[in-house]
Coordinates of C-alpha atoms in Angstrom, one line a residue:
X461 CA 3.0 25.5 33.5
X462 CA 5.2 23.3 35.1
X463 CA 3.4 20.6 35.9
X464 CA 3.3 18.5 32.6
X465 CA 7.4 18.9 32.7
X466 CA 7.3 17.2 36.2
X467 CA 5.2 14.6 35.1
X468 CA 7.2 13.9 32.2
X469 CA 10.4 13.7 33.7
X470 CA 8.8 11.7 36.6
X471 CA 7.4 9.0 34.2
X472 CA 10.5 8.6 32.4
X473 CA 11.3 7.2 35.7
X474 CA 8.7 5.3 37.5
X475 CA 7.6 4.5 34.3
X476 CA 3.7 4.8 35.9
X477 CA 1.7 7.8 34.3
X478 CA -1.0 7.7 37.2
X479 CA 2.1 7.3 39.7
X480 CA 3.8 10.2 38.0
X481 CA 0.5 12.3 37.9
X482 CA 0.0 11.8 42.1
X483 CA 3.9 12.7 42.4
X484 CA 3.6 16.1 40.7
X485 CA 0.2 17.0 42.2
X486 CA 2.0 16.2 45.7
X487 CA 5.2 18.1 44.7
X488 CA 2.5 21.3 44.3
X489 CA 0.4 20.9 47.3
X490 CA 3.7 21.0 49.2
X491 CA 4.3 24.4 47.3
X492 CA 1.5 26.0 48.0
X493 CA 2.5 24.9 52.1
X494 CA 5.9 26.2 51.7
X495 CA 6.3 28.8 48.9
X496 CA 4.3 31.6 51.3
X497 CA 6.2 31.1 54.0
X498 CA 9.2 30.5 52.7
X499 CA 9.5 32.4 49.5
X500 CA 9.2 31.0 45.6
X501 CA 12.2 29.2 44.7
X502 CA 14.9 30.7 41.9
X503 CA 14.2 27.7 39.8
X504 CA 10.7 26.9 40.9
X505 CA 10.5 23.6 37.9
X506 CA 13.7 22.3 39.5
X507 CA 12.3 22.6 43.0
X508 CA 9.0 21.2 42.0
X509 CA 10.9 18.2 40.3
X510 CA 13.3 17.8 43.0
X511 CA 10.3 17.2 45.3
X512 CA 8.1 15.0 43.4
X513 CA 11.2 12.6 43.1
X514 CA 12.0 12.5 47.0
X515 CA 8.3 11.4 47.3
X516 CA 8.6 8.5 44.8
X517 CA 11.5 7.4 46.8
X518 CA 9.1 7.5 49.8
X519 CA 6.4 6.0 48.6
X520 CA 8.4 3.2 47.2
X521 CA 9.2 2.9 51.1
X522 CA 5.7 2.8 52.1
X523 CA 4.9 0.1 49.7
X524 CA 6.0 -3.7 50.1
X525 CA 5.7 -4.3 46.5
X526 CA 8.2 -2.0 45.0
X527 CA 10.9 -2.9 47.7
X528 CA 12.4 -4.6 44.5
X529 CA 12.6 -1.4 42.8
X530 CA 13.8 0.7 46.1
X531 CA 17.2 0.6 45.7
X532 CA 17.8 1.4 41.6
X533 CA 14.6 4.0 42.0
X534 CA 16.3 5.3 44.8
X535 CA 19.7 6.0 43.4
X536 CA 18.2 7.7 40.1
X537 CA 15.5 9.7 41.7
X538 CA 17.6 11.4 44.8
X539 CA 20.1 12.4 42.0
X540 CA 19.6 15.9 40.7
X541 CA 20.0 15.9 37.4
X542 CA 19.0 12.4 36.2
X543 CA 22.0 10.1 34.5
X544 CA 21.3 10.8 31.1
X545 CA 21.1 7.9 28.9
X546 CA 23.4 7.2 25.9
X547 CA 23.0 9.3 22.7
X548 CA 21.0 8.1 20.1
X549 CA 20.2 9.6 16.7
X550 CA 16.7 8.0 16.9
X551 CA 15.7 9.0 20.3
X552 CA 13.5 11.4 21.8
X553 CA 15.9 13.8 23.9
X554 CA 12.6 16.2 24.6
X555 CA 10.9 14.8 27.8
X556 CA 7.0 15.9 27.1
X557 CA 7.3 14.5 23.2
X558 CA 8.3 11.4 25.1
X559 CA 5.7 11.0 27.1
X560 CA 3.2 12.2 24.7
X561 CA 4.0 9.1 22.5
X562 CA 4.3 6.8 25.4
X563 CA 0.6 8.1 25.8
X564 CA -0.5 7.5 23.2
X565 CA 0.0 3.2 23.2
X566 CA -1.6 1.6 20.7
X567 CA -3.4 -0.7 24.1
X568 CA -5.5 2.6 24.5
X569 CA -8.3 4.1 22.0
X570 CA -7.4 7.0 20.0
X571 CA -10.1 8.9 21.8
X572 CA -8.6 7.6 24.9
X573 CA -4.9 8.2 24.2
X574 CA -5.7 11.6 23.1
X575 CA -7.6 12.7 25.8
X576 CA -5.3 11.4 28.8
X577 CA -2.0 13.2 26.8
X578 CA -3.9 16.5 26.8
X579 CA -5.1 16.4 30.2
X580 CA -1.1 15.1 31.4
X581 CA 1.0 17.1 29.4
X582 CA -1.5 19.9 27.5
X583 CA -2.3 21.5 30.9
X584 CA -5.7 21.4 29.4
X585 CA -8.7 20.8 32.1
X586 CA -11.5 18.4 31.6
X587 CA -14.4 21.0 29.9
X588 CA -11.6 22.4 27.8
X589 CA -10.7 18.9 26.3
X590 CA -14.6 17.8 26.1
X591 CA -14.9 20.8 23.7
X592 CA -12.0 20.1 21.7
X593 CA -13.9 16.7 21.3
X594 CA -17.5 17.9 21.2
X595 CA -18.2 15.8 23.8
X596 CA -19.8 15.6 27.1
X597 CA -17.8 16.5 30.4
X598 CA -18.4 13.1 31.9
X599 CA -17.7 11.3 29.4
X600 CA -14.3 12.6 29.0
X601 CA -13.5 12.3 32.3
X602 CA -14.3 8.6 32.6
X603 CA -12.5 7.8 29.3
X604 CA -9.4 9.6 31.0
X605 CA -9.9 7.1 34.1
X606 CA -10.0 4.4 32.2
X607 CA -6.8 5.1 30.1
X608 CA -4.9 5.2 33.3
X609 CA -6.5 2.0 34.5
X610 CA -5.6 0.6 31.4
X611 CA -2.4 1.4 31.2
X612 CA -1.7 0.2 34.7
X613 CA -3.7 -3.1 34.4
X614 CA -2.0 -3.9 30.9
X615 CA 2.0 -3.6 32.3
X616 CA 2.4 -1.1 29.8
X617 CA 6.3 -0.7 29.8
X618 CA 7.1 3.1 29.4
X619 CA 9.7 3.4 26.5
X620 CA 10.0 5.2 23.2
X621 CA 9.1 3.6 20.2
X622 CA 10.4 3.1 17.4
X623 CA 10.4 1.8 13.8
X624 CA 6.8 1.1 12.7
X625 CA 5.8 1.4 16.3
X626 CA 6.8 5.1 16.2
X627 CA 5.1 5.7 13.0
X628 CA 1.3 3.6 14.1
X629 CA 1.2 6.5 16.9
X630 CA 2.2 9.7 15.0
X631 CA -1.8 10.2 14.0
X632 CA -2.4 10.6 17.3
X633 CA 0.4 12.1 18.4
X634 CA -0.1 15.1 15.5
X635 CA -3.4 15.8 17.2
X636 CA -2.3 15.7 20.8
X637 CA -0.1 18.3 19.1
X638 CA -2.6 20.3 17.2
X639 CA -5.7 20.6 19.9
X640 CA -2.9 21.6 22.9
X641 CA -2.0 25.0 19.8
X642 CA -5.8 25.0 19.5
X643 CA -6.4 25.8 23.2
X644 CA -3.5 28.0 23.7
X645 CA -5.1 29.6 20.5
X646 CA -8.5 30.5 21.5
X647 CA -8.8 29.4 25.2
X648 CA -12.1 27.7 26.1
X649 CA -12.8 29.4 29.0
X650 CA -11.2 32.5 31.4
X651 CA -10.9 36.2 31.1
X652 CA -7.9 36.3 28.4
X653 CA -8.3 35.0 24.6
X654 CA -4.8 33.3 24.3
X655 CA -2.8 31.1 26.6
X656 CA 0.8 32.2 25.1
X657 CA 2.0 28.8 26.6
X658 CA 0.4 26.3 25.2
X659 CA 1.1 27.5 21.2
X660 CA 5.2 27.8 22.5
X661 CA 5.0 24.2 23.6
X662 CA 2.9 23.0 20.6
X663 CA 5.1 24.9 18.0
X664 CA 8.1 23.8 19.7
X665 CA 6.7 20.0 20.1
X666 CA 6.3 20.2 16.2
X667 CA 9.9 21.5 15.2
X668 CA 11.3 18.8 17.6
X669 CA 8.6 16.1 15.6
X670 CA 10.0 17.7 12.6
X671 CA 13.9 16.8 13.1
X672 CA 12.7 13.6 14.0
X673 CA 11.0 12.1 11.3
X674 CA 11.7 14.5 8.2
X675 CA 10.0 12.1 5.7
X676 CA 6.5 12.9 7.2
X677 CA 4.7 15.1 5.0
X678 CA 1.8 15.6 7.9
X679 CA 4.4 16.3 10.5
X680 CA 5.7 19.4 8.3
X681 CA 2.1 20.1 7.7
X682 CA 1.4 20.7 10.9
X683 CA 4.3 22.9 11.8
X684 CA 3.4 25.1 8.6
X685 CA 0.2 25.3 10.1
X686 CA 1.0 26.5 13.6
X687 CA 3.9 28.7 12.3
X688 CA 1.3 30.5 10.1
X689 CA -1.2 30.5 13.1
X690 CA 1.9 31.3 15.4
X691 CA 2.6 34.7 12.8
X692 CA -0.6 36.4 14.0
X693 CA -0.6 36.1 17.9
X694 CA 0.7 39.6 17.9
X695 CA -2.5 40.8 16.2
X696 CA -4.7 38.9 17.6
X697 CA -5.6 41.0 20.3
X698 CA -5.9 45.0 21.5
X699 CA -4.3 46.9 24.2
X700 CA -6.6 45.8 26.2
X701 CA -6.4 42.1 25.1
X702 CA -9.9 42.2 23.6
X703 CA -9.9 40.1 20.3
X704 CA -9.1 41.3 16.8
X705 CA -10.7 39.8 14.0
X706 CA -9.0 38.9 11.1
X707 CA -10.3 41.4 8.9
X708 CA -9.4 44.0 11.7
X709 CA -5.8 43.1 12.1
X710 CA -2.7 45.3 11.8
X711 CA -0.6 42.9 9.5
X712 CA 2.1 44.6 9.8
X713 CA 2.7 43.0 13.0
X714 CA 2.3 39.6 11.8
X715 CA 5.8 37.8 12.3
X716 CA 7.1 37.2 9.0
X717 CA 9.8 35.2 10.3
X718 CA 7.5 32.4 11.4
X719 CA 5.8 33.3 8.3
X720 CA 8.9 32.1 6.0
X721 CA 9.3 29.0 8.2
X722 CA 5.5 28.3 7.7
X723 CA 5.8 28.5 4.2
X724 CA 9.7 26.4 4.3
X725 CA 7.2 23.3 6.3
X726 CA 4.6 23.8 3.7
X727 CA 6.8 23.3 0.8
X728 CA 9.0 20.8 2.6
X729 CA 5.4 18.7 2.9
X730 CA 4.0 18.7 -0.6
X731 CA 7.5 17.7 -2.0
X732 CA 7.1 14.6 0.3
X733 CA 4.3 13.7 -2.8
X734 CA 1.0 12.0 -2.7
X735 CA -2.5 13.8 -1.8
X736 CA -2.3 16.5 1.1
X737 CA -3.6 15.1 4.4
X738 CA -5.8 17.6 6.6
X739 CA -2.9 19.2 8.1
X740 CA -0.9 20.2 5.1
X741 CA -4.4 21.2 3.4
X742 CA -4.7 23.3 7.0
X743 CA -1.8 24.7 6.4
X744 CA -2.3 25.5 2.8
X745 CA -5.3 27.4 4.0
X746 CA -3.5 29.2 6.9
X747 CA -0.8 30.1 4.2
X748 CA -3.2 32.1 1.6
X749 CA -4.2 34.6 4.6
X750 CA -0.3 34.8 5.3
X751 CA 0.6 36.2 2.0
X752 CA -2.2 38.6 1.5
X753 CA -1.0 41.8 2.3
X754 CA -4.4 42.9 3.2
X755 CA -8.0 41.0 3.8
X756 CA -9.4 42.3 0.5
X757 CA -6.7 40.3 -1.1
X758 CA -7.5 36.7 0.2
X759 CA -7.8 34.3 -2.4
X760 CA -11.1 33.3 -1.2
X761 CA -11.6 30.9 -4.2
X762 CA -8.6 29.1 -3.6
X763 CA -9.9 28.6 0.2
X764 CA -13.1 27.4 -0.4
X765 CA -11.5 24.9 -2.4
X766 CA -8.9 23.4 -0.3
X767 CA -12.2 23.1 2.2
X768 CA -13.8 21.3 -0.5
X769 CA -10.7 18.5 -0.2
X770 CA -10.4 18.9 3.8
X771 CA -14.1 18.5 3.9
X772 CA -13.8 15.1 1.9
X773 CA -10.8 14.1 4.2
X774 CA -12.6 14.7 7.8
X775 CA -16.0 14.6 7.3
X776 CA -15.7 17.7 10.0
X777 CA -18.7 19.7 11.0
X778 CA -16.2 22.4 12.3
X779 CA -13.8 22.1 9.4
X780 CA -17.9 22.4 7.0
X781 CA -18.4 25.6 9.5
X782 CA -15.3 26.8 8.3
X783 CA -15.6 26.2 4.7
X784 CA -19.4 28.5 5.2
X785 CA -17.4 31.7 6.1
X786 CA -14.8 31.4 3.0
X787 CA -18.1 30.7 0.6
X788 CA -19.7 33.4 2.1
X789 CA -16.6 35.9 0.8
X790 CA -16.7 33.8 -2.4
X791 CA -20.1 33.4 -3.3
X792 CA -21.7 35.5 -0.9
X793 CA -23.2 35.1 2.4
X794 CA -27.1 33.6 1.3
X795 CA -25.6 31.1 -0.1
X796 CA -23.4 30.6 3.0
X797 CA -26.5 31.0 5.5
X798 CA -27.8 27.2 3.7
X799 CA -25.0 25.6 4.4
X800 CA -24.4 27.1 7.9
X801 CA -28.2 26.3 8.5
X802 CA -27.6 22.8 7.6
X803 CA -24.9 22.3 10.4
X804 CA -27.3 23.5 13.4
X805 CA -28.7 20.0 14.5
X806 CA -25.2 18.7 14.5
X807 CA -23.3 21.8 16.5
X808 CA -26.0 23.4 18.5
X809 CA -24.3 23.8 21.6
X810 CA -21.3 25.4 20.0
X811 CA -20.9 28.9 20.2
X812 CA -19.1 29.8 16.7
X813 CA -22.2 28.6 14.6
X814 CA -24.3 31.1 16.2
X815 CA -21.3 33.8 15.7
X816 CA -20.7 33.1 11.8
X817 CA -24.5 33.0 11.2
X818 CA -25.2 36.3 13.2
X819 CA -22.6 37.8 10.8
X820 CA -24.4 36.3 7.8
X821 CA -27.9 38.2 9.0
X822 CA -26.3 41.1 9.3
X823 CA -24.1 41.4 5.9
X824 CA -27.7 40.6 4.9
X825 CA -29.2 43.0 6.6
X826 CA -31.6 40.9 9.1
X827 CA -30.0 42.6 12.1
X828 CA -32.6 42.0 14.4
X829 CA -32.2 38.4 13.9
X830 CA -28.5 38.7 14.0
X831 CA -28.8 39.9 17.6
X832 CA -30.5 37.2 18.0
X833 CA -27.7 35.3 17.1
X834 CA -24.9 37.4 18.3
X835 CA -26.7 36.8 22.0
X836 CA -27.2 33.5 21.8
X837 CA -23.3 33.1 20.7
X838 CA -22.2 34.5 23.6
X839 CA -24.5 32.9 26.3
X840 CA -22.9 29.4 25.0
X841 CA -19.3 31.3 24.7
X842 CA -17.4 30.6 28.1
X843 CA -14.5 32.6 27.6
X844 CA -14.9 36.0 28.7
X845 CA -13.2 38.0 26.1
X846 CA -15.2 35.7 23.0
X847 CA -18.1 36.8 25.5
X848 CA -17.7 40.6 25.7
X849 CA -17.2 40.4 21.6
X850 CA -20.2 39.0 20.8
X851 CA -22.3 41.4 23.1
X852 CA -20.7 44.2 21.4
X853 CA -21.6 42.6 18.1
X854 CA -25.2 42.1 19.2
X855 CA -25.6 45.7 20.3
X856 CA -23.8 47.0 16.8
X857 CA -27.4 45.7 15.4
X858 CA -29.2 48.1 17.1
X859 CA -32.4 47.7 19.2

């Protein structure tokens, strides 16, 4: 949890991410050596930070070609807390937003600036960002190398930008954003269904985006989207922290605080004019299930139309996926089963296709091939609690 905050504040400084990413996993090692014998700090981020600082300063010791740097590194990085620079109504005060657009330099790809800011600052691992991207493990992991090479070999100079520089990296920035909820969301892997942690950081990451460039419309479509996702963490899971479907869900415990503030963002991002990007048409979506008091209520016309339009932004197998599920409560789930059948070749290895289409046999009544289905879900399902669902769903369908 802590260690995206140490990088963060550690490349502010050394203005290196690699550098910075060595320094915090140093400044944990040496926890795990201390903290048992010695007993977890009362602030255990400032400790952490505190540490990782100390070893810049000796590692710029160690090496000839930062003695240059030794004596202005040394003063800020021994001083606890950092001088804090001068005010500026167009600056970034919040330390991970800062780095996550520093990441995300135009020198890198977009694949490439997106997957090193969720592995630095998202906390996410390598699988978990290689789903997010439908890609292979490997090849996320190189690109990530790379980025860091590249940064390093290009000079890169570590400062917030601004103007039209600010405003070339927000795409990316959005979906650094978005995929780091999206985890937190519905974890890839593990033995609980939610990582509380990740959605705080997102959400607040997004209110912070928001302040800062209010004349975004995709910016406030994407914090009415996570707001609305946000509502329903309460809900999404049982005593036992087994998942809840949406159909299932007590709505009375949705939070109709972040509800308001979902639909405050959604409004705020249409009156910003021209045609909805996929974010505010995300949102749109994520705001019909917030104002139906129950699930027989959805407006599932009004869904599978703002799919229709997200569709024809993204091109999105996963965004087509979801559009199936809102035809099938529209129009019925035969005609859903074609269009879910069309997707296979493209998302075979993905576990959700196999889910939604076992739940399309069985409305239909095919149950022994929605066993079928329900198993095969959860053998490519690597979290543990989508796992144990998707059993249960299989043996619902009888032998």
């Amino acid at each position: 949890m802590e260690s995206p905050r140490v990088i963060a504040a550690v490349t502010r400084v050394v203005r290196d991410v690699g550098l910075a990413e060595e320094l915090a996993q140093d400044a944990l090692v040496a926890a795990l050596e201390q903290w048992p014998e010695r007993g977890v700090p009362d602030t255990p981020g400032a400790w952490l930070l505190t540490v990782a600082r100390r070893r810049a300063v000796d590692l710029v010791r160690r090496k000839e070609r930062y003695a240059q740097k030794l004596a202005e590194l040394g003063r800020d990085l021994e001083s606890v807390p950092p001088v804090e620079e001068p005010a500026d109504p167009d600056d970034i005060d919040d330390d991970l937003l800062r780095l996550v657009f520093i990441s995300c330099h135009p020198v890198l790809s977009a694949e490439a600036r997106i997957a090193l800011t969720l592995k630095l600052l998202g906390g996410l691992s390598t699988p978990e960002i290689a789903r997010a991207f439908l890609a292979p493990e490997a090849t996320l992991a190189q690109r990530i190398v790379r980025a860091k090479r590249t940064l390093a070999k290009q000079g890169v100079a570590f400062e917030v930008p601004y103007g039209p520089d600010r405003a070339a990296r927000l795409g990316s920035v959005l979906e650094v954003i978005y995929l780091i909820f999206n985890e937190g969301y519905a974890a890839t892997a593990g033995d609980d269904l939610l990582r509380p942690a990740l959605c705080e950081d997102a959400l607040r990451l997004a209110r912070v985006l928001q302040g800062l460039m209010p004349d975004e419309a995709e910016v406030h479509g994407l914090a009415a989207l996570l707001e609305f996702q946000q509502s329903r963490a309460a809900a999404r899971t049982g005593p036992d922290g087994a998942p809840v479907l949406l159909a299932d869900q007590n709505r009375t415990r949705w939070n109709r605080p972040l509800i308001r503030r979902g639909l405050a963002a959604l409004a705020r991002a249409h009156a910003r004019g021209g045609a909805p990007g996929p974010y505010t048409l995300q949102a749109a979506v994520a705001g019909c299930h917030a104002e139906a008091h129950t699930y027989e209520e959805t407006d599932w016309p009004q869904i599978v139309a703002l799919y229709d339009l997200l569709v024809a932004r993204t091109g999105s197998p996963v965004v087509e996926l979801n559009r199936a599920v809102a035809v099938s409560r529209a129009q019925g789930p035969e005609r859903a089963l074609d269009l879910v059948d069309a997707l296979n070749p493209v998302l075979s290895d993905y576990h959700l296709l196999p889910s939604v289409r076992g739940d399309l046999l069985a409305r239909l009544g095919r149950t022994k091939e929605a066993r079928a289905e329900f198993e095969r879900a959860a053998a490519l399902a690597r979290n543990a609690r989508e796992r144990e669902l998707l059993l249960k769903k299989a043996a619902q369908q009888g032998s």
